[in-house]
PDB file of C-alpha atoms in Angstrom:
ATOM      1  CA  UNK A   1     -38.621  -5.100 -31.114  1.00 39.00           C
ATOM      2  CA  UNK A   2     -38.522  -3.041 -27.917  1.00 40.00           C
ATOM      3  CA  UNK A   3     -37.779  -6.190 -25.926  1.00 35.00           C
ATOM      4  CA  UNK A   4     -34.763  -6.933 -28.156  1.00 34.00           C
ATOM      5  CA  UNK A   5     -33.419  -3.391 -27.784  1.00 32.00           C
ATOM      6  CA  UNK A   6     -33.973  -3.463 -24.037  1.00 31.00           C
ATOM      7  CA  UNK A   7     -32.354  -6.897 -23.742  1.00 32.00           C
ATOM      8  CA  UNK A   8     -29.368  -5.725 -25.843  1.00 35.00           C
ATOM      9  CA  UNK A   9     -28.962  -2.654 -23.653  1.00 32.00           C
ATOM     10  CA  UNK A  10     -28.994  -4.781 -20.504  1.00 31.00           C
ATOM     11  CA  UNK A  11     -26.420  -7.208 -21.955  1.00 31.00           C
ATOM     12  CA  UNK A  12     -24.112  -4.312 -22.969  1.00 30.00           C
ATOM     13  CA  UNK A  13     -24.463  -2.646 -19.559  1.00 32.00           C
ATOM     14  CA  UNK A  14     -23.762  -5.912 -17.763  1.00 32.00           C
ATOM     15  CA  UNK A  15     -20.721  -6.674 -19.935  1.00 31.00           C
ATOM     16  CA  UNK A  16     -19.402  -3.160 -19.345  1.00 29.00           C
ATOM     17  CA  UNK A  17     -19.659  -3.617 -15.577  1.00 29.00           C
ATOM     18  CA  UNK A  18     -17.849  -6.950 -15.717  1.00 28.00           C
ATOM     19  CA  UNK A  19     -15.089  -6.010 -18.137  1.00 30.00           C
ATOM     20  CA  UNK A  20     -14.609  -2.310 -17.393  1.00 34.00           C
ATOM     21  CA  UNK A  21     -10.899  -1.535 -17.228  1.00 33.00           C
ATOM     22  CA  UNK A  22     -11.415   1.818 -15.563  1.00 37.00           C
ATOM     23  CA  UNK A  23     -11.726   0.326 -12.086  1.00 41.00           C
ATOM     24  CA  UNK A  24      -8.834  -0.564  -9.766  1.00 46.00           C
ATOM     25  CA  UNK A  25      -5.662  -1.732 -11.525  1.00 49.00           C
ATOM     26  CA  UNK A  26      -6.195  -5.400 -12.279  1.00 55.00           C
ATOM     27  CA  UNK A  27      -2.471  -6.005 -12.831  1.00 66.00           C
ATOM     28  CA  UNK A  28      -1.793  -5.778  -9.090  1.00 78.00           C
ATOM     29  CA  UNK A  29      -1.357  -9.366  -7.866  1.00 81.00           C
ATOM     30  CA  UNK A  30      -2.575  -8.364  -4.402  1.00 90.00           C
ATOM     31  CA  UNK A  31      -5.998  -7.070  -5.462  1.00 93.00           C
ATOM     32  CA  UNK A  32      -7.734 -10.104  -3.966  1.00 95.00           C
ATOM     33  CA  UNK A  33      -6.517  -8.923  -0.537  1.00 97.00           C
ATOM     34  CA  UNK A  34      -7.423  -5.269  -1.050  1.00 96.00           C
ATOM     35  CA  UNK A  35     -10.690  -3.421  -0.720  1.00 96.00           C
ATOM     36  CA  UNK A  36     -11.836   0.075  -1.521  1.00 96.00           C
ATOM     37  CA  UNK A  37      -9.874   3.269  -1.185  1.00 95.00           C
ATOM     38  CA  UNK A  38      -9.486   4.387   2.412  1.00 95.00           C
ATOM     39  CA  UNK A  39      -7.584   7.008   4.336  1.00 92.00           C
ATOM     40  CA  UNK A  40      -9.053   5.998   7.691  1.00 93.00           C
ATOM     41  CA  UNK A  41      -8.672   2.228   7.986  1.00 96.00           C
ATOM     42  CA  UNK A  42      -5.983   1.002  10.405  1.00 96.00           C
ATOM     43  CA  UNK A  43      -4.444  -1.239   7.719  1.00 97.00           C
ATOM     44  CA  UNK A  44      -3.931   0.012   4.174  1.00 98.00           C
ATOM     45  CA  UNK A  45      -1.626  -0.826   1.310  1.00 97.00           C
ATOM     46  CA  UNK A  46      -0.041   2.046  -0.594  1.00 97.00           C
ATOM     47  CA  UNK A  47      -0.601   1.126  -4.227  1.00 95.00           C
ATOM     48  CA  UNK A  48       0.804   2.977  -7.225  1.00 94.00           C
ATOM     49  CA  UNK A  49      -2.041   2.860  -9.736  1.00 93.00           C
ATOM     50  CA  UNK A  50      -4.145   4.905 -12.111  1.00 92.00           C
ATOM     51  CA  UNK A  51      -6.103   7.668 -10.421  1.00 92.00           C
ATOM     52  CA  UNK A  52      -9.701   7.226 -11.536  1.00 89.00           C
ATOM     53  CA  UNK A  53     -11.036  10.093 -13.606  1.00 91.00           C
ATOM     54  CA  UNK A  54      -7.763  12.036 -13.760  1.00 94.00           C
ATOM     55  CA  UNK A  55      -5.783  12.744 -16.915  1.00 94.00           C
ATOM     56  CA  UNK A  56      -2.929  15.033 -17.838  1.00 94.00           C
ATOM     57  CA  UNK A  57      -3.144  17.857 -20.403  1.00 95.00           C
ATOM     58  CA  UNK A  58      -2.710  15.386 -23.294  1.00 96.00           C
ATOM     59  CA  UNK A  59      -5.483  13.122 -22.001  1.00 94.00           C
ATOM     60  CA  UNK A  60      -3.150  10.405 -20.665  1.00 95.00           C
ATOM     61  CA  UNK A  61      -4.200   8.717 -17.422  1.00 94.00           C
ATOM     62  CA  UNK A  62      -2.576   9.990 -14.234  1.00 95.00           C
ATOM     63  CA  UNK A  63      -0.986   7.600 -11.755  1.00 94.00           C
ATOM     64  CA  UNK A  64      -0.320   8.052  -8.074  1.00 94.00           C
ATOM     65  CA  UNK A  65      -0.281   6.418  -4.683  1.00 96.00           C
ATOM     66  CA  UNK A  66      -3.699   5.199  -3.631  1.00 96.00           C
ATOM     67  CA  UNK A  67      -4.540   3.936  -0.158  1.00 97.00           C
ATOM     68  CA  UNK A  68      -6.395   0.624  -0.372  1.00 97.00           C
ATOM     69  CA  UNK A  69      -7.958  -1.095   2.640  1.00 98.00           C
ATOM     70  CA  UNK A  70      -6.348  -4.449   3.459  1.00 98.00           C
ATOM     71  CA  UNK A  71      -9.119  -7.043   3.724  1.00 97.00           C
ATOM     72  CA  UNK A  72      -6.948 -10.113   4.407  1.00 97.00           C
ATOM     73  CA  UNK A  73      -3.570  -9.287   5.967  1.00 96.00           C
ATOM     74  CA  UNK A  74      -2.646 -12.916   6.653  1.00 95.00           C
ATOM     75  CA  UNK A  75      -3.482 -13.949   3.092  1.00 95.00           C
ATOM     76  CA  UNK A  76      -1.506 -11.035   1.728  1.00 96.00           C
ATOM     77  CA  UNK A  77       1.552 -11.936   3.803  1.00 95.00           C
ATOM     78  CA  UNK A  78       1.321 -15.560   2.619  1.00 95.00           C
ATOM     79  CA  UNK A  79       1.345 -14.444  -1.044  1.00 94.00           C
ATOM     80  CA  UNK A  80       5.145 -14.688  -1.326  1.00 94.00           C
ATOM     81  CA  UNK A  81       5.729 -10.980  -1.973  1.00 96.00           C
ATOM     82  CA  UNK A  82       8.061  -8.596  -0.172  1.00 97.00           C
ATOM     83  CA  UNK A  83       6.425  -6.149   2.233  1.00 98.00           C
ATOM     84  CA  UNK A  84       7.460  -3.133   4.220  1.00 98.00           C
ATOM     85  CA  UNK A  85       5.359  -2.565   7.318  1.00 98.00           C
ATOM     86  CA  UNK A  86       5.136   1.128   8.054  1.00 97.00           C
ATOM     87  CA  UNK A  87       3.950   1.479  11.629  1.00 96.00           C
ATOM     88  CA  UNK A  88       2.464   4.856  12.492  1.00 95.00           C
ATOM     89  CA  UNK A  89       0.176   6.216  15.176  1.00 92.00           C
ATOM     90  CA  UNK A  90      -3.249   7.610  14.345  1.00 88.00           C
ATOM     91  CA  UNK A  91      -2.917   9.602  17.577  1.00 87.00           C
ATOM     92  CA  UNK A  92       0.140  11.509  16.305  1.00 83.00           C
ATOM     93  CA  UNK A  93      -0.502  14.439  13.975  1.00 77.00           C
ATOM     94  CA  UNK A  94       3.215  14.573  13.106  1.00 75.00           C
ATOM     95  CA  UNK A  95       2.961  11.336  11.113  1.00 77.00           C
ATOM     96  CA  UNK A  96       1.701  13.125   7.995  1.00 80.00           C
ATOM     97  CA  UNK A  97       5.181  14.318   6.998  1.00 84.00           C
ATOM     98  CA  UNK A  98       6.669  10.832   7.332  1.00 91.00           C
ATOM     99  CA  UNK A  99       3.703   9.315   5.503  1.00 92.00           C
ATOM    100  CA  UNK A 100       4.313  11.640   2.534  1.00 91.00           C
ATOM    101  CA  UNK A 101       7.910  10.365   2.378  1.00 93.00           C
ATOM    102  CA  UNK A 102       6.708   6.773   2.614  1.00 96.00           C
ATOM    103  CA  UNK A 103       4.482   7.446  -0.407  1.00 96.00           C
ATOM    104  CA  UNK A 104       7.697   8.269  -2.284  1.00 95.00           C
ATOM    105  CA  UNK A 105       9.064   4.870  -1.225  1.00 95.00           C
ATOM    106  CA  UNK A 106       5.897   3.161  -2.462  1.00 96.00           C
ATOM    107  CA  UNK A 107       6.319   4.800  -5.857  1.00 95.00           C
ATOM    108  CA  UNK A 108      10.086   4.145  -6.025  1.00 95.00           C
ATOM    109  CA  UNK A 109       9.724   0.444  -5.188  1.00 96.00           C
ATOM    110  CA  UNK A 110       6.483  -0.142  -7.121  1.00 94.00           C
ATOM    111  CA  UNK A 111       6.310  -3.807  -8.116  1.00 90.00           C
ATOM    112  CA  UNK A 112       9.308  -4.790  -5.954  1.00 93.00           C
ATOM    113  CA  UNK A 113       7.947  -4.020  -2.510  1.00 94.00           C
ATOM    114  CA  UNK A 114       4.471  -3.408  -1.116  1.00 97.00           C
ATOM    115  CA  UNK A 115       4.104  -0.907   1.694  1.00 98.00           C
ATOM    116  CA  UNK A 116       1.556  -1.814   4.337  1.00 98.00           C
ATOM    117  CA  UNK A 117       0.610   1.086   6.570  1.00 97.00           C
ATOM    118  CA  UNK A 118      -0.424  -0.244   9.986  1.00 97.00           C
ATOM    119  CA  UNK A 119      -1.777   1.836  12.853  1.00 96.00           C
ATOM    120  CA  UNK A 120       0.234   0.929  15.943  1.00 94.00           C
ATOM    121  CA  UNK A 121      -2.839   1.493  18.120  1.00 93.00           C
ATOM    122  CA  UNK A 122      -4.715  -1.282  16.292  1.00 95.00           C
ATOM    123  CA  UNK A 123      -1.777  -3.623  15.600  1.00 96.00           C
ATOM    124  CA  UNK A 124      -0.221  -3.853  19.050  1.00 95.00           C
ATOM    125  CA  UNK A 125       0.342  -7.586  18.517  1.00 96.00           C
ATOM    126  CA  UNK A 126       2.629  -6.873  15.552  1.00 96.00           C
ATOM    127  CA  UNK A 127       4.365  -4.095  17.492  1.00 95.00           C
ATOM    128  CA  UNK A 128       5.094  -6.588  20.280  1.00 96.00           C
ATOM    129  CA  UNK A 129       6.160  -9.309  17.851  1.00 96.00           C
ATOM    130  CA  UNK A 130       8.843  -7.024  16.403  1.00 96.00           C
ATOM    131  CA  UNK A 131       9.658  -5.350  19.742  1.00 95.00           C
ATOM    132  CA  UNK A 132       9.011  -1.897  18.283  1.00 94.00           C
ATOM    133  CA  UNK A 133       9.504   0.799  20.873  1.00 89.00           C
ATOM    134  CA  UNK A 134       8.458   3.910  18.944  1.00 90.00           C
ATOM    135  CA  UNK A 135       6.674   4.959  15.799  1.00 93.00           C
ATOM    136  CA  UNK A 136       7.093   5.590  13.021  1.00 94.00           C
ATOM    137  CA  UNK A 137       9.060   2.440  12.349  1.00 96.00           C
ATOM    138  CA  UNK A 138       9.550  -0.063   9.556  1.00 98.00           C
ATOM    139  CA  UNK A 139       9.777  -3.843   9.267  1.00 98.00           C
ATOM    140  CA  UNK A 140      10.894  -5.585   6.082  1.00 98.00           C
ATOM    141  CA  UNK A 141       9.188  -8.936   5.489  1.00 97.00           C
ATOM    142  CA  UNK A 142      10.697 -10.891   2.614  1.00 95.00           C
ATOM    143  CA  UNK A 143      10.135 -14.555   1.747  1.00 93.00           C
ATOM    144  CA  UNK A 144      13.085 -16.756   2.635  1.00 92.00           C
ATOM    145  CA  UNK A 145      14.708 -14.099   4.833  1.00 95.00           C
ATOM    146  CA  UNK A 146      14.451 -13.169   8.482  1.00 96.00           C
ATOM    147  CA  UNK A 147      12.248 -10.132   9.096  1.00 97.00           C
ATOM    148  CA  UNK A 148      14.344  -6.982   9.470  1.00 98.00           C
ATOM    149  CA  UNK A 149      13.496  -4.071  11.772  1.00 97.00           C
ATOM    150  CA  UNK A 150      14.639  -0.541  10.960  1.00 97.00           C
ATOM    151  CA  UNK A 151      14.642   0.492  14.640  1.00 95.00           C
ATOM    152  CA  UNK A 152      13.855   4.194  14.406  1.00 94.00           C
ATOM    153  CA  UNK A 153      14.155   4.536  18.199  1.00 92.00           C
ATOM    154  CA  UNK A 154      17.881   3.820  17.945  1.00 93.00           C
ATOM    155  CA  UNK A 155      18.420   6.856  15.694  1.00 92.00           C
ATOM    156  CA  UNK A 156      18.741  10.359  17.050  1.00 92.00           C
ATOM    157  CA  UNK A 157      17.585  11.600  13.647  1.00 93.00           C
ATOM    158  CA  UNK A 158      16.828   9.710  10.447  1.00 93.00           C
ATOM    159  CA  UNK A 159      15.649  10.532   6.940  1.00 93.00           C
ATOM    160  CA  UNK A 160      14.081   8.734   4.034  1.00 93.00           C
ATOM    161  CA  UNK A 161      17.591   8.195   2.646  1.00 95.00           C
ATOM    162  CA  UNK A 162      18.460   6.221   5.786  1.00 96.00           C
ATOM    163  CA  UNK A 163      15.429   3.998   5.183  1.00 96.00           C
ATOM    164  CA  UNK A 164      16.426   3.525   1.524  1.00 96.00           C
ATOM    165  CA  UNK A 165      20.002   2.626   2.533  1.00 97.00           C
ATOM    166  CA  UNK A 166      18.612   0.151   5.102  1.00 97.00           C
ATOM    167  CA  UNK A 167      16.347  -1.401   2.434  1.00 97.00           C
ATOM    168  CA  UNK A 168      19.309  -1.734   0.040  1.00 97.00           C
ATOM    169  CA  UNK A 169      21.440  -3.328   2.778  1.00 97.00           C
ATOM    170  CA  UNK A 170      18.642  -5.851   3.136  1.00 96.00           C
ATOM    171  CA  UNK A 171      18.495  -6.708  -0.574  1.00 94.00           C
ATOM    172  CA  UNK A 172      15.811  -4.342  -1.873  1.00 95.00           C
ATOM    173  CA  UNK A 173      17.155  -2.507  -4.907  1.00 88.00           C
TER     174      UNK A 173
END
């Protein structure tokens, strides 16, 4: 009798671990390229998903931008989705304000565009590939189209609205 109860408990616990819907949003088609939450990795994807353990006053789940470690950048880029590289510098404390605005972009374009936050210090090869002179900067990578570079160094001053207008000019609604 005790063996049956113990076996049943183990089966239920195992099934709960496998089928639990409270973990990372399984509807994100890029999950196979993403790892755990991270605010320190040099390559993260800003994902709009349910915030684990948080609910509003009515008990509804809360959603927000989560930073997920990119485990396979090449695989992710080959997935056929549209991406916005956001190049920043981990050596620049002033990036936090821009990053907060980029989070707004990630929420606004959720499901249409995936924002990949890449540390320029670690991704010098990509910086060279796109001839990026200064950070922060943005590169739009869309299947079937030439990669587009925002070119923040060519602006005396730019805002998030300038980035949105640039995205719209390049077919991101």
